[in-house]
Amino acid sequence: MKALMLIVFFVYSVVSRVIDEKCDGVIVHNIHHNKEIIKENIDSAYQLAIDYDKNMLFFSYSSYDSQSTFRSAYINLKTNELKIVEDINGGFANAVDSQTKTVYLGGNDGIYKFDYVTNKAIHIDGTTDNIWQMFVKKDLYYTIYPDENVYVFKNGQTQRVPELLKTKAMLVALDNNDNIYFSNSSGLFVYKKAKDYVSFLGDYNLNSITSDINGNLFFSTPSGIYSIDDKSKTIKNLVSIDNIYGVVVEKDGNIIYSSRDSIVRLKPSKKTCFANEKHSVDVI
Ligand SMILES: *[C@@H]1O[C@H](CO)[C@@H](O)[C@H](O)[C@H]1NC(C)=O
């Protein structure tokens, strides 16, 4: 009996090794991932943000049925039910403050708070600018278009972020050490708080930047998803996929990304893949 089990085990490990070497498809951290479609027929979903408390995914999409081009919507990540937010002009940016449990939506005439009960967005005072992107780290940071300036909304008032007065930025995010990452058409940069200077991280063509529930940063370009490890000071290419519009990370660490016409979850399978190493590590 023991001998038979040993043989079975031996055969199994040989077979699994063969499978490992033939691993294709989406590989993240040496694990094969399946693409699980959350929603299809969504035109150009941008600016994904998760309300971790309610497990809702907010995003904007392109709509051609009225004069406003962009609309805000959200999907229940458990049931995949979709709802469209009412009463917002050109809903484009999305961010969630998990401390105060506030969902912020950015339109073409300022910032709104979302109300789950009425399904409506309520404009808040402080700005009437065209909001491009938003990020919460204690306060609400946001960029405006076409000016490409970075603002912070605090105590009901907005002001330019003092450290970024001289630079243009389309996307902004802060890490757990209050370093400010920002991107513009020249690439990705970080303002290092402790050293009070800006350094260049690479000519990445960012279309989204986000943090997971622990404050670790991730970003996407049209062709890949990356993580920023602040401790080891490295940017890692997690996976290369064509046609990415945005990325966000679920509570349990699953990656969700949007493509030209759908929203997809990368779900880890049980398969480990060492043969297809596609990681590239850039040192900051
Ligand atoms: C992007 O930001 C960097 C760092 O502040 C700056 O040197 C560069 O001129 C900016 N690029 C554009 C196109 O404004």
GROMACS .gro file of C-alpha atoms and ligand atoms in nm:
model
  298
    1MET     CA    1   0.000   0.000   0.000
    2LYS     CA    2   0.275   0.238   0.099
    3ALA     CA    3   0.470   0.151  -0.215
    4LEU     CA    4   0.166   0.216  -0.431
    5MET     CA    5   0.112   0.552  -0.274
    6LEU     CA    6   0.474   0.639  -0.335
    7ILE     CA    7   0.440   0.545  -0.701
    8VAL     CA    8   0.121   0.748  -0.732
    9PHE     CA    9   0.292   1.043  -0.571
   10PHE     CA   10   0.594   1.007  -0.802
   11VAL     CA   11   0.379   0.991  -1.116
   12TYR     CA   12   0.176   1.286  -0.997
   13SER     CA   13   0.481   1.504  -0.939
   14VAL     CA   14   0.627   1.419  -1.279
   15VAL     CA   15   0.298   1.504  -1.451
   16SER     CA   16   0.254   1.829  -1.261
   17ARG     CA   17   0.607   1.934  -1.350
   18VAL     CA   18   0.531   1.878  -1.718
   19ILE     CA   19   0.218   2.092  -1.688
   20ASP     CA   20   0.415   2.363  -1.512
   21GLU     CA   21   0.657   2.393  -1.798
   22LYS     CA   22   0.373   2.437  -2.049
   23CYS     CA   23   0.207   2.718  -1.857
   24ASP     CA   24   0.056   2.983  -2.087
   25GLY     CA   25  -0.184   3.264  -2.030
   26VAL     CA   26  -0.195   3.514  -1.748
   27ILE     CA   27   0.080   3.457  -1.492
   28VAL     CA   28   0.104   3.679  -1.183
   29HIS     CA   29   0.363   3.606  -0.912
   30ASN     CA   30   0.428   3.263  -1.071
   31ILE     CA   31   0.062   3.168  -1.036
   32HIS     CA   32  -0.158   3.099  -1.337
   33HIS     CA   33  -0.469   3.322  -1.333
   34ASN     CA   34  -0.803   3.277  -1.505
   35LYS     CA   35  -0.983   3.574  -1.657
   36GLU     CA   36  -1.326   3.601  -1.499
   37ILE     CA   37  -1.550   3.849  -1.684
   38ILE     CA   38  -1.737   4.069  -1.436
   39LYS     CA   39  -1.918   4.278  -1.699
   40GLU     CA   40  -1.918   4.288  -2.077
   41ASN     CA   41  -2.028   4.563  -2.317
   42ILE     CA   42  -1.901   4.848  -2.103
   43ASP     CA   43  -1.745   5.109  -2.325
   44SER     CA   44  -1.404   5.230  -2.201
   45ALA     CA   45  -1.428   5.185  -1.825
   46TYR     CA   46  -1.182   5.424  -1.662
   47GLN     CA   47  -1.091   5.534  -1.308
   48LEU     CA   48  -1.186   5.221  -1.115
   49ALA     CA   49  -1.225   5.252  -0.737
   50ILE     CA   50  -1.357   5.002  -0.481
   51ASP     CA   51  -1.568   5.080  -0.177
   52TYR     CA   52  -1.418   4.801   0.038
   53ASP     CA   53  -1.684   4.847   0.304
   54LYS     CA   54  -1.973   4.778   0.065
   55ASN     CA   55  -1.777   4.573  -0.192
   56MET     CA   56  -1.885   4.804  -0.477
   57LEU     CA   57  -1.670   4.889  -0.778
   58PHE     CA   58  -1.710   5.245  -0.911
   59PHE     CA   59  -1.594   5.344  -1.259
   60SER     CA   60  -1.674   5.576  -1.545
   61TYR     CA   61  -1.769   5.474  -1.896
   62SER     CA   62  -1.843   5.638  -2.229
   63SER     CA   63  -2.205   5.693  -2.314
   64TYR     CA   64  -2.340   5.812  -2.647
   65ASP     CA   65  -2.710   5.833  -2.562
   66SER     CA   66  -2.706   6.191  -2.435
   67GLN     CA   67  -2.491   6.500  -2.450
   68SER     CA   68  -2.268   6.396  -2.163
   69THR     CA   69  -1.989   6.173  -2.278
   70PHE     CA   70  -1.885   6.022  -1.947
   71ARG     CA   71  -2.102   5.858  -1.685
   72SER     CA   72  -2.040   5.715  -1.339
   73ALA     CA   73  -2.160   5.366  -1.257
   74TYR     CA   74  -2.094   5.094  -1.003
   75ILE     CA   75  -2.105   4.718  -0.982
   76ASN     CA   76  -2.180   4.501  -0.681
   77LEU     CA   77  -1.873   4.272  -0.678
   78LYS     CA   78  -2.069   3.988  -0.522
   79THR     CA   79  -2.373   3.985  -0.751
   80ASN     CA   80  -2.224   4.170  -1.053
   81GLU     CA   81  -2.534   4.392  -1.058
   82LEU     CA   82  -2.471   4.727  -1.228
   83LYS     CA   83  -2.623   5.065  -1.149
   84ILE     CA   84  -2.577   5.403  -1.310
   85VAL     CA   85  -2.530   5.707  -1.086
   86GLU     CA   86  -2.782   5.987  -1.133
   87ASP     CA   87  -2.746   6.364  -1.107
   88ILE     CA   88  -2.382   6.406  -1.204
   89ASN     CA   89  -2.250   6.604  -1.501
   90GLY     CA   90  -1.990   6.404  -1.689
   91GLY     CA   91  -1.905   6.160  -1.411
   92PHE     CA   92  -1.545   6.060  -1.464
   93ALA     CA   93  -1.333   6.029  -1.147
   94ASN     CA   94  -1.399   5.797  -0.851
   95ALA     CA   95  -1.242   5.762  -0.507
   96VAL     CA   96  -1.349   5.618  -0.174
   97ASP     CA   97  -1.254   5.740   0.173
   98SER     CA   98  -1.275   5.422   0.379
   99GLN     CA   99  -1.226   5.611   0.707
  100THR     CA  100  -1.532   5.834   0.668
  101LYS     CA  101  -1.708   5.586   0.435
  102THR     CA  102  -1.752   5.852   0.170
  103VAL     CA  103  -1.766   5.782  -0.203
  104TYR     CA  104  -1.642   6.082  -0.403
  105LEU     CA  105  -1.726   6.121  -0.770
  106GLY     CA  106  -1.567   6.378  -0.998
  107GLY     CA  107  -1.765   6.538  -1.277
  108ASN     CA  108  -1.694   6.809  -1.531
  109ASP     CA  109  -1.816   7.075  -1.287
  110GLY     CA  110  -1.664   6.966  -0.957
  111ILE     CA  111  -1.676   6.700  -0.687
  112TYR     CA  112  -1.982   6.508  -0.570
  113LYS     CA  113  -2.060   6.275  -0.281
  114PHE     CA  114  -2.250   5.960  -0.365
  115ASP     CA  115  -2.562   5.858  -0.173
  116TYR     CA  116  -2.639   5.483  -0.191
  117VAL     CA  117  -2.996   5.531  -0.067
  118THR     CA  118  -3.110   5.766  -0.343
  119ASN     CA  119  -2.852   5.645  -0.598
  120LYS     CA  120  -2.772   6.013  -0.661
  121ALA     CA  121  -2.459   6.226  -0.659
  122ILE     CA  122  -2.468   6.548  -0.457
  123HIS     CA  123  -2.237   6.833  -0.559
  124ILE     CA  124  -2.017   6.959  -0.277
  125ASP     CA  125  -1.888   7.314  -0.246
  126GLY     CA  126  -1.525   7.399  -0.304
  127THR     CA  127  -1.465   7.356  -0.676
  128THR     CA  128  -1.638   7.368  -1.012
  129ASP     CA  129  -1.335   7.243  -1.206
  130ASN     CA  130  -1.338   6.951  -1.449
  131ILE     CA  131  -1.209   6.665  -1.233
  132TRP     CA  132  -0.979   6.413  -1.402
  133GLN     CA  133  -0.871   6.178  -1.120
  134MET     CA  134  -0.905   6.151  -0.741
  135PHE     CA  135  -0.717   5.967  -0.465
  136VAL     CA  136  -0.787   5.957  -0.091
  137LYS     CA  137  -0.506   5.942   0.162
  138LYS     CA  138  -0.649   6.105   0.472
  139ASP     CA  139  -0.753   6.399   0.251
  140LEU     CA  140  -0.896   6.398  -0.100
  141TYR     CA  141  -0.634   6.466  -0.369
  142TYR     CA  142  -0.744   6.535  -0.724
  143THR     CA  143  -0.625   6.655  -1.063
  144ILE     CA  144  -0.809   6.881  -1.304
  145TYR     CA  145  -0.821   6.885  -1.681
  146PRO     CA  146  -0.698   7.046  -1.904
  147ASP     CA  147  -0.484   7.239  -1.654
  148GLU     CA  148  -0.318   6.923  -1.515
  149ASN     CA  149  -0.275   7.068  -1.167
  150VAL     CA  150  -0.296   6.878  -0.838
  151TYR     CA  151  -0.528   6.996  -0.559
  152VAL     CA  152  -0.617   6.873  -0.213
  153PHE     CA  153  -0.961   6.907  -0.056
  154LYS     CA  154  -0.945   6.946   0.320
  155ASN     CA  155  -1.184   7.087   0.576
  156GLY     CA  156  -1.427   7.187   0.303
  157GLN     CA  157  -1.168   7.389   0.112
  158THR     CA  158  -0.949   7.323  -0.189
  159GLN     CA  159  -0.592   7.433  -0.247
  160ARG     CA  160  -0.306   7.344  -0.481
  161VAL     CA  161  -0.075   7.080  -0.333
  162PRO     CA  162   0.220   7.301  -0.227
  163GLU     CA  163   0.487   7.044  -0.317
  164LEU     CA  164   0.355   7.018  -0.674
  165LEU     CA  165   0.302   7.383  -0.763
  166LYS     CA  166   0.560   7.374  -1.040
  167THR     CA  167   0.459   7.055  -1.212
  168LYS     CA  168   0.185   6.920  -1.433
  169ALA     CA  169   0.016   6.594  -1.332
  170MET     CA  170  -0.273   6.389  -1.464
  171LEU     CA  171  -0.270   6.114  -1.200
  172VAL     CA  172  -0.175   6.136  -0.833
  173ALA     CA  173  -0.141   5.887  -0.543
  174LEU     CA  174   0.024   5.883  -0.200
  175ASP     CA  175   0.197   5.587  -0.036
  176ASN     CA  176   0.201   5.497   0.333
  177ASN     CA  177   0.500   5.726   0.390
  178ASP     CA  178   0.329   6.030   0.235
  179ASN     CA  179   0.547   6.023  -0.075
  180ILE     CA  180   0.346   6.167  -0.364
  181TYR     CA  181   0.351   5.971  -0.689
  182PHE     CA  182   0.232   6.155  -0.999
  183SER     CA  183   0.231   6.101  -1.373
  184ASN     CA  184   0.219   6.330  -1.672
  185SER     CA  185   0.302   6.282  -2.040
  186SER     CA  186   0.673   6.260  -1.949
  187GLY     CA  187   0.621   5.953  -1.728
  188LEU     CA  188   0.599   5.858  -1.360
  189PHE     CA  189   0.757   6.066  -1.084
  190VAL     CA  190   0.767   6.061  -0.706
  191TYR     CA  191   0.793   6.354  -0.470
  192LYS     CA  192   0.988   6.216  -0.174
  193LYS     CA  193   0.866   6.377   0.141
  194ALA     CA  194   1.169   6.306   0.363
  195LYS     CA  195   1.420   6.433   0.108
  196ASP     CA  196   1.199   6.706  -0.041
  197TYR     CA  197   1.278   6.629  -0.404
  198VAL     CA  198   1.119   6.482  -0.715
  199SER     CA  199   1.267   6.177  -0.886
  200PHE     CA  200   1.186   6.021  -1.221
  201LEU     CA  201   1.071   5.657  -1.208
  202GLY     CA  202   1.042   5.584  -1.579
  203ASP     CA  203   0.859   5.685  -1.895
  204TYR     CA  204   0.554   5.471  -1.817
  205ASN     CA  205   0.235   5.578  -1.997
  206LEU     CA  206   0.000   5.556  -1.696
  207ASN     CA  207  -0.376   5.540  -1.738
  208SER     CA  208  -0.456   5.458  -1.373
  209ILE     CA  209  -0.299   5.447  -1.028
  210THR     CA  210  -0.459   5.287  -0.724
  211SER     CA  211  -0.390   5.148  -0.378
  212ASP     CA  212  -0.497   4.817  -0.229
  213ILE     CA  213  -0.667   4.800   0.109
  214ASN     CA  214  -0.327   4.820   0.284
  215GLY     CA  215  -0.209   5.127   0.094
  216ASN     CA  216   0.026   4.947  -0.147
  217LEU     CA  217   0.029   5.120  -0.485
  218PHE     CA  218  -0.044   4.970  -0.827
  219PHE     CA  219  -0.073   5.131  -1.170
  220SER     CA  220  -0.163   5.038  -1.525
  221THR     CA  221  -0.048   5.136  -1.870
  222PRO     CA  222  -0.229   5.033  -2.191
  223SER     CA  223  -0.016   4.717  -2.197
  224GLY     CA  224   0.051   4.613  -1.839
  225ILE     CA  225  -0.017   4.616  -1.466
  226TYR     CA  226   0.256   4.717  -1.222
  227SER     CA  227   0.310   4.730  -0.848
  228ILE     CA  228   0.520   4.985  -0.665
  229ASP     CA  229   0.705   4.845  -0.364
  230ASP     CA  230   0.803   5.137  -0.152
  231LYS     CA  231   1.018   4.935   0.089
  232SER     CA  232   1.238   4.769  -0.171
  233LYS     CA  233   1.204   5.073  -0.400
  234THR     CA  234   1.112   4.867  -0.703
  235ILE     CA  235   0.847   4.877  -0.975
  236LYS     CA  236   0.738   4.530  -1.080
  237ASN     CA  237   0.557   4.439  -1.400
  238LEU     CA  238   0.296   4.198  -1.262
  239VAL     CA  239   0.143   4.105  -1.594
  240SER     CA  240   0.134   4.217  -1.957
  241ILE     CA  241  -0.211   4.233  -2.119
  242ASP     CA  242  -0.318   4.437  -2.424
  243ASN     CA  243  -0.577   4.712  -2.409
  244ILE     CA  244  -0.586   4.794  -2.039
  245TYR     CA  245  -0.787   5.101  -1.934
  246GLY     CA  246  -0.755   5.083  -1.556
  247VAL     CA  247  -0.672   4.866  -1.256
  248VAL     CA  248  -0.793   4.818  -0.901
  249VAL     CA  249  -0.719   4.560  -0.628
  250GLU     CA  250  -0.988   4.377  -0.431
  251LYS     CA  251  -0.986   4.329  -0.054
  252ASP     CA  252  -0.840   3.978  -0.088
  253GLY     CA  253  -0.573   4.093  -0.333
  254ASN     CA  254  -0.736   3.991  -0.663
  255ILE     CA  255  -0.661   4.225  -0.951
  256ILE     CA  256  -0.952   4.371  -1.148
  257TYR     CA  257  -0.883   4.555  -1.470
  258SER     CA  258  -1.089   4.716  -1.742
  259SER     CA  259  -1.038   4.677  -2.114
  260ARG     CA  260  -1.197   4.853  -2.411
  261ASP     CA  261  -1.532   4.680  -2.358
  262SER     CA  262  -1.527   4.479  -2.034
  263ILE     CA  263  -1.428   4.455  -1.670
  264VAL     CA  264  -1.226   4.147  -1.577
  265ARG     CA  265  -1.108   3.982  -1.255
  266LEU     CA  266  -0.780   3.788  -1.251
  267LYS     CA  267  -0.856   3.488  -1.036
  268PRO     CA  268  -0.561   3.275  -0.918
  269SER     CA  269  -0.580   2.907  -1.018
  270LYS     CA  270  -0.396   2.625  -0.842
  271LYS     CA  271  -0.130   2.609  -1.114
  272THR     CA  272   0.220   2.730  -1.037
  273CYS     CA  273   0.429   2.842  -1.333
  274PHE     CA  274   0.802   2.888  -1.321
  275ALA     CA  275   0.880   2.844  -1.688
  276ASN     CA  276   0.714   3.157  -1.823
  277GLU     CA  277   0.881   3.412  -1.595
  278LYS     CA  278   0.787   3.746  -1.742
  279HIS     CA  279   0.880   3.964  -1.450
  280SER     CA  280   1.100   4.259  -1.506
  281VAL     CA  281   1.222   4.454  -1.211
  282ASP     CA  282   1.325   4.815  -1.239
  283VAL     CA  283   1.527   4.967  -0.961
  284ILE     CA  284   1.409   5.310  -0.856
  285LIG     C1  285   0.618   6.610  -1.570
  285LIG     O1  286   0.668   6.629  -1.438
  285LIG     C2  287   0.808   6.646  -1.432
  285LIG     C3  288   0.847   6.651  -1.284
  285LIG     O2  289   0.784   6.756  -1.217
  285LIG     C4  290   0.846   6.771  -1.505
  285LIG     O3  291   0.986   6.789  -1.502
  285LIG     C5  292   0.798   6.759  -1.649
  285LIG     O4  293   0.823   6.881  -1.718
  285LIG     C6  294   0.650   6.729  -1.654
  285LIG     N1  295   0.609   6.706  -1.792
  285LIG     C7  296   0.522   6.783  -1.855
  285LIG     C8  297   0.487   6.744  -1.995
  285LIG     O5  298   0.473   6.883  -1.805
   0.00000   0.00000   0.00000
